[in-house]
Coordinates of N, CA and C in Angstrom, one line a residue:
Chain A
D27 N 7.6 11.7 6.3 CA 7.4 12.4 5.2 C 6.6 11.8 4.1
A28 N 5.6 12.3 3.7 CA 4.7 11.8 2.8 C 5.4 11.5 1.4
M29 N 5.2 10.4 0.8 CA 6.1 10.1 -0.4 C 5.0 10.1 -1.6
V30 N 3.8 9.8 -1.4 CA 2.7 9.9 -2.4 C 1.7 10.8 -1.9
I31 N 1.6 11.9 -2.5 CA 0.6 13.0 -2.1 C -0.5 13.3 -3.0
Q32 N -1.7 13.1 -2.4 CA -2.8 13.4 -3.1 C -3.6 14.7 -2.7
N33 N -4.0 15.4 -3.6 CA -4.7 16.6 -3.4 C -5.9 16.7 -4.2
P34 N -7.1 17.3 -3.7 CA -7.4 17.6 -2.3 C -7.7 16.2 -1.6
R35 N -8.0 16.2 -0.3 CA -8.3 15.1 0.4 C -9.7 14.8 0.3
Y36 N -10.5 16.0 0.1 CA -11.9 15.8 -0.1 C -12.2 16.7 -1.4
Q37 N -13.0 16.2 -2.3 CA -13.4 17.0 -3.4 C -15.0 16.8 -3.6
V38 N -15.6 18.0 -3.7 CA -17.0 18.0 -4.0 C -17.2 18.6 -5.3
T39 N -18.0 17.9 -6.3 CA -18.3 18.4 -7.6 C -19.8 18.4 -7.8
Q40 N -20.2 18.9 -8.9 CA -21.6 18.8 -9.2 C -21.7 17.9 -10.4
F41 N -22.8 17.2 -10.5 CA -23.1 16.3 -11.6 C -22.7 16.9 -12.8
G42 N -21.9 16.2 -13.7 CA -21.6 16.7 -15.0 C -20.4 17.7 -15.0
K43 N -20.0 18.3 -13.9 CA -19.0 19.2 -14.0 C -17.5 18.5 -13.9
P44 N -16.7 18.8 -14.9 CA -15.4 18.1 -15.0 C -14.6 18.4 -13.7
V45 N -13.9 17.4 -13.2 CA -13.1 17.5 -12.0 C -11.7 16.8 -12.3
T46 N -10.7 17.3 -11.7 CA -9.4 16.8 -11.7 C -8.8 16.5 -10.4
L47 N -8.3 15.3 -10.2 CA -7.6 14.9 -9.0 C -6.2 14.8 -9.3
S48 N -5.4 15.2 -8.3 CA -3.9 15.3 -8.7 C -3.1 14.2 -7.7
C49 N -2.0 13.9 -8.1 CA -1.2 12.9 -7.3 C 0.3 13.2 -7.7
S50 N 1.1 13.4 -6.6 CA 2.5 13.6 -6.9 C 3.3 12.7 -5.9
Q51 N 4.5 12.4 -6.4 CA 5.3 11.4 -5.8 C 6.8 11.9 -5.6
T52 N 7.4 11.6 -4.5 CA 9.0 11.9 -4.4 C 9.9 10.7 -4.4
L53 N 9.3 9.7 -4.9 CA 10.1 8.4 -4.9 C 10.7 8.1 -6.2
N54 N 10.5 8.9 -7.2 CA 11.0 8.8 -8.5 C 10.7 7.3 -9.1
H55 N 9.5 6.8 -8.8 CA 9.1 5.6 -9.2 C 8.6 5.6 -10.7
N56 N 8.8 4.5 -11.3 CA 8.4 4.4 -12.8 C 6.9 4.3 -12.9
V57 N 6.2 3.7 -12.2 CA 4.9 3.3 -12.4 C 4.1 4.1 -11.5
M58 N 2.9 4.7 -12.0 CA 1.9 5.3 -11.2 C 0.5 4.7 -11.5
Y59 N -0.3 4.5 -10.5 CA -1.7 3.9 -10.7 C -2.7 4.7 -10.1
W60 N -3.9 4.6 -10.7 CA -5.1 5.2 -10.1 C -6.1 4.1 -9.9
Y61 N -6.5 4.0 -8.6 CA -7.6 3.1 -8.1 C -8.8 3.8 -7.9
Q62 N -10.0 3.2 -8.0 CA -11.3 3.6 -7.5 C -11.7 2.7 -6.5
Q63 N -12.1 3.3 -5.3 CA -12.6 2.4 -4.2 C -14.0 3.0 -3.8
K64 N -15.1 2.2 -4.1 CA -16.3 2.6 -3.5 C -16.5 2.0 -2.1
S65 N -17.5 2.6 -1.4 CA -17.7 2.2 -0.1 C -17.9 0.8 0.2
S66 N -17.0 0.3 1.1 CA -17.1 -1.1 1.6 C -16.6 -2.2 0.5
Q67 N -15.9 -1.6 -0.5 CA -15.5 -2.4 -1.6 C -13.9 -2.5 -1.7
A68 N -13.4 -3.4 -2.5 CA -12.0 -3.4 -2.7 C -11.6 -2.3 -3.8
P69 N -10.5 -1.9 -3.7 CA -10.0 -1.0 -4.7 C -9.9 -1.6 -6.0
K70 N -10.3 -0.9 -7.0 CA -10.4 -1.3 -8.4 C -9.5 -0.5 -9.3
L71 N -8.6 -1.1 -10.1 CA -7.6 -0.4 -10.9 C -8.3 0.2 -12.1
L72 N -8.0 1.5 -12.3 CA -8.6 2.3 -13.5 C -7.6 2.2 -14.6
F73 N -6.4 2.6 -14.3 CA -5.3 2.6 -15.3 C -3.9 2.8 -14.5
H74 N -3.0 2.5 -15.4 CA -1.6 2.9 -14.7 C -0.6 3.3 -15.8
Y75 N 0.4 4.1 -15.5 CA 1.3 4.6 -16.4 C 2.8 3.8 -15.9
Y76 N 3.3 3.3 -17.1 CA 4.7 2.7 -16.9 C 5.6 3.7 -17.6
D77 N 6.3 4.6 -17.0 CA 6.9 5.8 -17.5 C 5.9 6.6 -18.2
K78 N 6.0 6.7 -19.5 CA 5.0 7.4 -20.3 C 4.0 6.6 -20.9
D79 N 4.1 5.4 -20.8 CA 3.3 4.4 -21.5 C 1.9 4.2 -20.6
F80 N 0.9 4.5 -21.2 CA -0.4 4.6 -20.6 C -1.1 3.2 -20.8
N81 N -1.6 2.5 -19.7 CA -2.3 1.2 -19.8 C -3.6 1.4 -19.2
N82 N -4.7 1.3 -20.0 CA -6.1 1.4 -19.5 C -6.7 0.1 -19.3
E83 N -7.4 -0.1 -18.2 CA -8.0 -1.3 -17.9 C -9.2 -1.3 -18.8
A84 N -9.6 -2.6 -19.2 CA -10.6 -2.8 -20.4 C -12.0 -2.2 -19.8
D85 N -12.3 -2.4 -18.6 CA -13.6 -1.8 -18.1 C -13.6 -0.6 -17.5
T86 N -12.6 0.3 -17.7 CA -12.6 1.6 -17.2 C -13.4 2.5 -18.2
P87 N -14.4 3.3 -17.6 CA -15.3 4.0 -18.5 C -14.5 5.1 -19.3
D88 N -15.0 5.6 -20.4 CA -14.2 6.5 -21.1 C -14.4 7.9 -20.5
N89 N -15.3 8.0 -19.5 CA -15.4 9.3 -18.8 C -14.1 9.5 -17.9
F90 N -13.3 8.6 -17.7 CA -12.1 8.7 -16.9 C -10.9 8.8 -17.9
Q91 N -10.0 9.8 -17.6 CA -8.8 10.1 -18.4 C -7.7 10.3 -17.4
S92 N -6.5 10.2 -17.9 CA -5.3 10.3 -17.0 C -4.2 11.1 -17.7
R93 N -3.5 11.9 -17.1 CA -2.3 12.5 -17.8 C -1.1 12.3 -16.8
R94 N 0.1 12.2 -17.4 CA 1.3 12.1 -16.6 C 2.3 13.0 -17.3
P95 N 2.3 14.4 -16.9 CA 3.2 15.2 -17.7 C 4.7 15.0 -17.3
N96 N 5.0 14.4 -16.2 CA 6.4 14.1 -15.8 C 6.5 13.1 -14.9
T97 N 7.6 12.5 -14.5 CA 7.7 11.4 -13.6 C 6.9 11.6 -12.3
S98 N 7.0 12.8 -11.8 CA 6.4 13.1 -10.4 C 4.9 13.3 -10.2
F99 N 4.2 13.7 -11.3 CA 2.8 14.0 -11.3 C 2.0 13.1 -12.2
C100 N 0.8 13.0 -11.6 CA -0.3 12.2 -12.4 C -1.5 12.8 -12.0
F101 N -2.4 13.0 -13.1 CA -3.7 13.5 -12.8 C -4.9 12.6 -13.3
L102 N -5.9 12.5 -12.6 CA -7.1 11.9 -13.0 C -8.2 12.8 -13.3
D103 N -8.6 12.8 -14.6 CA -9.7 13.7 -15.0 C -11.0 12.9 -15.2
I104 N -12.0 13.4 -14.6 CA -13.4 12.8 -14.8 C -14.2 13.9 -15.6
R105 N -14.5 13.5 -16.8 CA -15.0 14.6 -17.8 C -16.5 15.0 -17.3
S106 N -17.2 14.1 -17.0 CA -18.7 14.3 -16.7 C -19.1 13.4 -15.5
P107 N -18.8 13.9 -14.4 CA -19.0 13.0 -13.2 C -20.5 12.6 -13.0
G108 N -20.7 11.4 -12.8 CA -22.0 11.0 -12.4 C -22.1 10.6 -11.0
L109 N -23.4 10.3 -10.4 CA -23.5 10.0 -9.0 C -22.8 8.7 -8.8
G110 N -22.7 7.8 -9.7 CA -22.0 6.6 -9.4 C -20.5 6.7 -9.4
D111 N -19.9 7.9 -9.7 CA -18.5 8.1 -9.6 C -18.0 8.4 -8.3
A112 N -19.0 8.7 -7.3 CA -18.5 9.0 -5.9 C -17.9 8.0 -5.3
A113 N -16.6 8.2 -4.9 CA -15.8 7.3 -4.4 C -14.5 7.6 -3.9
M114 N -13.7 6.8 -3.3 CA -12.2 7.3 -2.8 C -11.5 6.9 -4.1
Y115 N -10.6 7.8 -4.4 CA -9.7 7.6 -5.6 C -8.2 7.6 -4.9
L116 N -7.6 6.4 -5.2 CA -6.2 6.2 -4.5 C -5.3 6.2 -5.7
C117 N -4.2 7.0 -5.5 CA -3.0 7.0 -6.3 C -2.0 6.1 -5.7
A118 N -1.3 5.4 -6.5 CA -0.2 4.6 -6.0 C 1.0 4.5 -6.9
T119 N 2.2 4.2 -6.4 CA 3.3 4.0 -7.2 C 4.0 2.8 -7.0
S120 N 4.8 2.3 -7.8 CA 5.9 1.2 -7.6 C 7.1 1.6 -8.6
R121 N 8.1 1.1 -8.0 CA 9.5 1.4 -8.7 C 9.3 0.8 -10.1
E122 N 9.0 -0.5 -10.1 CA 8.9 -1.2 -11.3 C 7.6 -2.0 -11.4
R123 N 7.3 -2.8 -12.4 CA 6.1 -3.6 -12.5 C 6.2 -5.0 -12.0
G124 N 7.4 -5.3 -11.4 CA 7.7 -6.5 -10.9 C 7.0 -6.8 -9.5
P125 N 7.5 -7.8 -8.9 CA 6.8 -8.2 -7.6 C 7.2 -7.2 -6.4
E126 N 6.8 -6.1 -6.6 CA 7.2 -5.0 -5.6 C 5.8 -4.4 -5.0
K127 N 6.1 -3.8 -3.8 CA 4.9 -3.3 -3.2 C 4.6 -2.0 -3.9
L128 N 3.3 -1.6 -3.6 CA 2.8 -0.4 -4.1 C 2.7 0.6 -2.9
F129 N 3.1 1.8 -3.1 CA 3.0 2.9 -2.1 C 1.7 3.7 -2.4
F130 N 1.0 3.8 -1.5 CA -0.3 4.6 -1.8 C -0.3 5.9 -1.1
G131 N -1.1 6.8 -1.8 CA -1.4 8.1 -1.1 C -2.6 7.9 -0.2
S132 N -2.9 9.1 0.4 CA -4.0 9.0 1.5 C -5.4 9.0 0.8
G133 N -5.4 9.3 -0.6 CA -6.7 9.3 -1.2 C -7.3 10.6 -1.3
T134 N -8.3 10.6 -2.4 CA -9.2 11.7 -2.5 C -10.6 11.2 -2.5
Q135 N -11.4 11.8 -1.5 CA -12.7 11.3 -1.4 C -13.6 12.2 -2.2
L136 N -14.1 11.7 -3.3 CA -14.9 12.5 -4.2 C -16.4 12.4 -3.9
S137 N -17.2 13.5 -3.8 CA -18.6 13.5 -3.7 C -19.2 14.1 -5.0
V138 N -20.3 13.7 -5.5 CA -20.9 14.2 -6.6 C -22.2 14.7 -6.2
L139 N -22.7 16.0 -6.3 CA -24.0 16.4 -5.9 C -24.8 16.7 -7.1
Chain B
A14 N -7.6 -16.5 -15.3 CA -7.7 -15.3 -14.6 C -7.2 -15.5 -13.2
Q15 N -6.7 -14.4 -12.7 CA -6.3 -14.4 -11.3 C -7.4 -14.1 -10.4
K16 N -7.6 -14.6 -9.2 CA -8.6 -14.3 -8.3 C -8.2 -14.5 -6.9
I17 N -8.5 -13.4 -6.1 CA -8.3 -13.4 -4.6 C -9.5 -13.4 -3.8
T18 N -9.5 -14.4 -2.7 CA -10.7 -14.6 -2.0 C -10.5 -14.4 -0.5
Q19 N -11.3 -13.6 0.0 CA -11.2 -13.4 1.5 C -12.6 -13.6 2.0
T20 N -12.7 -14.7 2.8 CA -14.0 -15.3 3.1 C -14.7 -14.6 4.4
Q21 N -13.8 -13.9 5.2 CA -14.2 -13.3 6.4 C -14.6 -11.9 6.2
P22 N -15.8 -11.4 6.2 CA -16.2 -10.1 6.1 C -15.7 -9.3 7.3
G23 N -15.9 -9.7 8.4 CA -15.5 -9.0 9.7 C -15.1 -10.0 10.7
M24 N -14.2 -9.4 11.7 CA -13.8 -10.3 12.9 C -13.8 -9.2 14.1
F25 N -14.1 -9.8 15.3 CA -13.9 -9.2 16.5 C -12.7 -9.9 17.2
V26 N -11.7 -9.1 17.7 CA -10.6 -9.8 18.4 C -10.3 -9.1 19.6
Q27 N -10.0 -9.7 20.7 CA -9.6 -9.1 22.0 C -8.2 -8.5 21.9
E28 N -8.0 -7.4 22.5 CA -6.6 -6.8 22.6 C -5.7 -7.9 23.2
K29 N -4.4 -7.9 22.7 CA -3.3 -8.8 23.0 C -3.5 -10.2 22.5
E30 N -4.6 -10.6 22.0 CA -4.7 -11.8 21.3 C -4.3 -11.9 19.9
A31 N -3.9 -13.0 19.4 CA -3.6 -13.2 17.9 C -4.8 -13.5 17.1
V32 N -4.7 -13.1 15.9 CA -5.9 -13.2 15.0 C -5.2 -13.7 13.6
T33 N -5.9 -14.5 12.9 CA -5.5 -15.0 11.6 C -6.6 -14.6 10.6
L34 N -6.1 -14.0 9.5 CA -7.0 -13.5 8.5 C -6.8 -14.3 7.2
D35 N -7.9 -15.0 6.7 CA -7.7 -15.9 5.6 C -7.6 -15.2 4.3
C36 N -6.7 -15.8 3.5 CA -6.8 -15.4 2.0 C -6.4 -16.6 1.2
T37 N -7.2 -16.8 0.2 CA -6.8 -17.8 -0.8 C -6.8 -17.2 -2.2
Y38 N -6.1 -17.8 -3.1 CA -6.0 -17.2 -4.3 C -5.9 -18.3 -5.5
D39 N -6.1 -17.8 -6.7 CA -6.1 -18.7 -7.8 C -5.3 -18.1 -9.0
T40 N -4.3 -18.7 -9.4 CA -3.6 -18.4 -10.5 C -2.9 -19.5 -11.2
S41 N -2.7 -19.4 -12.5 CA -2.0 -20.5 -13.3 C -0.5 -20.1 -13.4
D42 N -0.1 -18.9 -13.0 CA 1.3 -18.4 -13.1 C 2.1 -19.0 -12.1
P43 N 3.2 -19.4 -12.5 CA 4.3 -19.9 -11.4 C 4.9 -18.8 -10.7
S44 N 4.9 -17.5 -11.2 CA 5.6 -16.5 -10.6 C 4.6 -15.5 -10.2
Y45 N 4.5 -15.1 -9.0 CA 3.5 -14.0 -8.5 C 3.9 -13.5 -7.2
G46 N 3.3 -12.5 -6.8 CA 3.6 -11.9 -5.5 C 2.3 -11.7 -4.6
L47 N 2.3 -11.9 -3.4 CA 1.2 -11.8 -2.5 C 1.5 -10.7 -1.5
F48 N 0.5 -9.9 -1.2 CA 0.7 -8.7 -0.4 C -0.5 -8.7 0.6
W49 N -0.3 -8.0 1.8 CA -1.3 -7.6 2.7 C -1.2 -6.2 3.1
Y50 N -2.3 -5.5 2.9 CA -2.5 -4.0 3.2 C -3.5 -3.9 4.3
K51 N -3.3 -2.8 5.0 CA -4.1 -2.3 6.1 C -4.8 -1.0 5.7
Q52 N -6.1 -0.9 5.8 CA -6.6 0.4 5.5 C -7.4 0.9 6.7
P53 N -6.9 1.9 7.4 CA -7.7 2.4 8.6 C -8.7 3.3 8.0
S54 N -9.7 3.8 9.0 CA -10.7 4.5 8.6 C -10.3 5.8 7.8
S55 N -9.1 6.3 8.0 CA -8.6 7.4 7.3 C -8.5 7.2 5.8
G56 N -8.4 6.1 5.4 CA -8.5 5.7 3.9 C -7.1 5.4 3.4
E57 N -5.9 5.6 3.9 CA -4.6 5.2 3.3 C -4.5 3.8 3.4
M58 N -3.9 3.3 2.3 CA -3.6 1.9 2.2 C -2.2 1.8 2.7
I59 N -2.0 0.9 3.8 CA -0.6 0.8 4.4 C -0.1 -0.6 4.1
F60 N 1.1 -0.7 3.5 CA 1.7 -2.0 3.2 C 2.1 -2.7 4.5
L61 N 1.8 -4.0 4.6 CA 2.1 -4.7 5.8 C 3.2 -5.8 5.5
I62 N 3.0 -6.6 4.5 CA 3.8 -7.8 4.3 C 3.8 -8.3 2.9
Y63 N 4.9 -9.0 2.4 CA 4.9 -9.4 1.1 C 5.5 -10.8 1.1
Q64 N 5.0 -11.6 0.2 CA 5.5 -13.0 0.0 C 5.5 -13.4 -1.5
G65 N 6.7 -13.7 -1.9 CA 7.0 -14.1 -3.3 C 6.6 -15.6 -3.5
S66 N 6.3 -16.0 -4.7 CA 5.9 -17.4 -4.9 C 7.0 -18.4 -4.8
Y67 N 8.2 -17.9 -5.0 CA 9.4 -18.7 -4.9 C 10.1 -18.6 -3.5
D68 N 9.6 -17.7 -2.7 CA 10.2 -17.6 -1.3 C 10.0 -19.0 -0.6
Q69 N 11.2 -19.4 -0.1 CA 11.1 -20.7 0.7 C 10.6 -20.5 2.2
Q70 N 10.8 -19.3 2.7 CA 10.3 -19.1 4.1 C 9.0 -18.2 4.1
N71 N 8.3 -18.4 5.1 CA 7.2 -17.4 5.3 C 7.7 -16.0 5.7
A72 N 7.0 -15.1 5.1 CA 7.5 -13.7 5.5 C 7.0 -13.3 6.9
T73 N 7.9 -12.5 7.5 CA 7.5 -11.9 8.8 C 7.8 -10.5 8.8
E74 N 7.0 -9.7 9.4 CA 7.4 -8.3 9.6 C 6.8 -7.7 11.0
G75 N 7.7 -7.8 12.0 CA 7.2 -7.4 13.3 C 6.2 -8.3 13.8
R76 N 5.0 -7.8 14.2 CA 3.8 -8.5 14.6 C 3.1 -9.3 13.6
Y77 N 3.5 -9.1 12.3 CA 2.8 -9.6 11.1 C 3.6 -10.7 10.7
S78 N 2.9 -11.9 10.4 CA 3.5 -13.0 9.7 C 2.6 -13.6 8.7
L79 N 3.1 -14.1 7.6 CA 2.2 -14.7 6.5 C 2.5 -16.1 6.5
N80 N 1.3 -16.8 6.7 CA 1.4 -18.2 6.6 C 1.0 -18.8 5.1
F81 N 2.2 -18.9 4.4 CA 2.0 -19.2 3.0 C 2.0 -20.8 2.7
Q82 N 0.9 -21.3 2.2 CA 0.9 -22.7 1.9 C 0.6 -22.8 0.4
K83 N 1.6 -22.9 -0.4 CA 1.6 -22.8 -1.9 C 0.8 -23.8 -2.4
A84 N 0.8 -25.0 -2.1 CA 0.0 -26.1 -2.6 C -1.3 -25.9 -2.3
R85 N -1.8 -25.3 -1.3 CA -3.1 -24.9 -1.0 C -3.6 -23.6 -1.5
K86 N -2.7 -22.9 -2.0 CA -2.9 -21.5 -2.6 C -3.5 -20.7 -1.5
S87 N -2.9 -20.7 -0.3 CA -3.4 -19.7 0.7 C -2.2 -18.9 1.3
A88 N -2.6 -17.9 1.7 CA -1.6 -16.8 2.2 C -2.2 -16.0 3.4
N89 N -2.4 -16.7 4.5 CA -3.2 -16.1 5.6 C -2.2 -15.2 6.5
L90 N -2.8 -14.1 6.9 CA -2.1 -13.1 7.6 C -2.4 -13.5 9.1
V91 N -1.2 -13.5 9.8 CA -1.4 -13.5 11.4 C -0.9 -12.3 12.0
I92 N -1.7 -11.7 12.9 CA -1.4 -10.6 13.6 C -1.2 -11.0 15.1
S93 N 0.0 -11.0 15.6 CA 0.1 -11.5 17.0 C -0.1 -10.2 18.0
A94 N -0.5 -10.5 19.2 CA -0.6 -9.5 20.2 C -1.3 -8.3 19.8
S95 N -2.6 -8.4 19.3 CA -3.4 -7.3 18.7 C -3.4 -6.1 19.6
Q96 N -3.4 -4.9 19.0 CA -3.5 -3.7 19.6 C -4.8 -3.0 19.0
L97 N -5.3 -2.0 19.8 CA -6.6 -1.3 19.4 C -6.3 -0.5 18.2
G98 N -5.1 -0.1 17.9 CA -4.7 0.5 16.6 C -4.7 -0.4 15.5
D99 N -4.9 -1.7 15.6 CA -5.0 -2.6 14.6 C -6.4 -2.7 13.9
S100 N -7.3 -2.0 14.5 CA -8.7 -2.0 14.0 C -8.6 -1.4 12.6
A101 N -9.1 -2.0 11.7 CA -9.0 -1.6 10.3 C -9.5 -2.6 9.3
M102 N -9.5 -2.2 8.0 CA -9.9 -3.2 6.9 C -8.5 -3.8 6.4
Y103 N -8.5 -5.0 6.3 CA -7.4 -5.7 5.8 C -7.5 -6.2 4.4
F104 N -6.7 -6.0 3.5 CA -6.8 -6.6 2.2 C -5.6 -7.5 1.8
C105 N -5.9 -8.6 1.2 CA -5.0 -9.4 0.6 C -5.0 -9.1 -0.9
A106 N -3.8 -9.1 -1.6 CA -3.7 -8.7 -2.9 C -2.6 -9.5 -3.6
M107 N -2.7 -9.7 -4.8 CA -1.7 -10.4 -5.7 C -1.3 -9.7 -6.9
R108 N 0.0 -9.8 -7.3 CA 0.4 -9.4 -8.6 C 1.1 -10.6 -9.3
G109 N 0.8 -10.5 -10.7 CA 1.4 -11.7 -11.4 C 1.8 -11.3 -12.8
P110 N 2.6 -12.2 -13.4 CA 3.1 -11.7 -14.7 C 2.0 -11.8 -15.8
T111 N 0.7 -12.4 -15.4 CA -0.3 -12.4 -16.5 C -0.6 -11.1 -17.0
D112 N -0.6 -10.0 -16.2 CA -0.8 -8.7 -16.5 C 0.5 -7.9 -16.5
S113 N 1.5 -8.6 -17.0 CA 2.9 -7.9 -17.1 C 3.3 -7.2 -15.7
W114 N 2.7 -7.8 -14.6 CA 3.0 -7.4 -13.3 C 2.4 -6.0 -13.1
G115 N 1.5 -5.6 -14.0 CA 0.9 -4.1 -13.8 C 0.0 -4.0 -12.8
K116 N -0.9 -5.0 -12.6 CA -2.1 -4.8 -11.8 C -1.9 -5.5 -10.4
L117 N -2.3 -4.8 -9.5 CA -2.3 -5.5 -8.1 C -3.8 -5.7 -7.8
Q118 N -4.2 -7.0 -7.8 CA -5.7 -7.3 -7.6 C -6.0 -7.6 -6.1
F119 N -6.9 -6.9 -5.7 CA -7.3 -7.1 -4.2 C -8.6 -8.0 -4.0
G120 N -8.5 -8.7 -2.8 CA -9.6 -9.4 -2.3 C -10.6 -8.4 -1.7
A121 N -11.8 -9.0 -1.3 CA -12.9 -8.1 -0.8 C -12.7 -7.4 0.6
G122 N -11.6 -8.0 1.3 CA -11.3 -7.3 2.6 C -11.9 -8.0 3.8
T123 N -11.3 -7.9 4.9 CA -11.7 -8.2 6.2 C -11.7 -7.2 7.1
Q124 N -12.8 -6.8 7.8 CA -12.9 -5.7 8.7 C -12.5 -6.2 10.1
V125 N -11.5 -5.8 10.6 CA -11.1 -6.2 12.1 C -11.4 -5.2 13.1
V126 N -12.0 -5.6 14.2 CA -12.2 -4.7 15.2 C -11.6 -5.2 16.5
V127 N -10.7 -4.5 16.9 CA -9.9 -5.0 18.3 C -10.6 -4.3 19.5
T128 N -11.0 -5.1 20.5 CA -11.7 -4.7 21.6 C -10.9 -4.7 22.9
P129 N -11.0 -3.7 23.9 CA -10.3 -3.9 25.0 C -10.5 -5.1 25.9

């Protein structure tokens, strides 16, 4: 059974048109993460939530926002997607911020036309 | 600053052979965790194995083992008896208290292709 679920699997949007990616988890984990992974590169952390506490990475563009309305759901909003934002977006969770593994979803592949 | 280095961009390995994937890291923190993830072409990141900096023994999980050499700051992954389904990208990653354990930092990855 999937524990971290990302929808949709593939998302196509137009240049400049806002898009929202969603992530849900059934693990009741405190921490949720959004990673961006461009082709043939390592995943790069955009931000994470520790419970309701939002933690933005210093180099995450302002174009990227996130919402976590409850423990189970987390959303990634891209306000004005550019061609450079085309990537795989991975959602992950962990129980705590300690030395614990992250559980990843299957990812959403975003294309920008 | 923490840093993870994987120097092997790609490797070919024959089915049933063992393969070692290299990973070195750099951190000034005494407490940290090291991870290996597998990413097949489908895109999902699959957890393989974990090693804590204070663990006395090398971690093992089935066909996966981690050769942890703390003094050399290396955490190589060994896959025994390779299978065709092992073909994937493999990432070494680290978490440490510098970032309040929030960030899992990845190396560049090693692409493994298992041949019959």
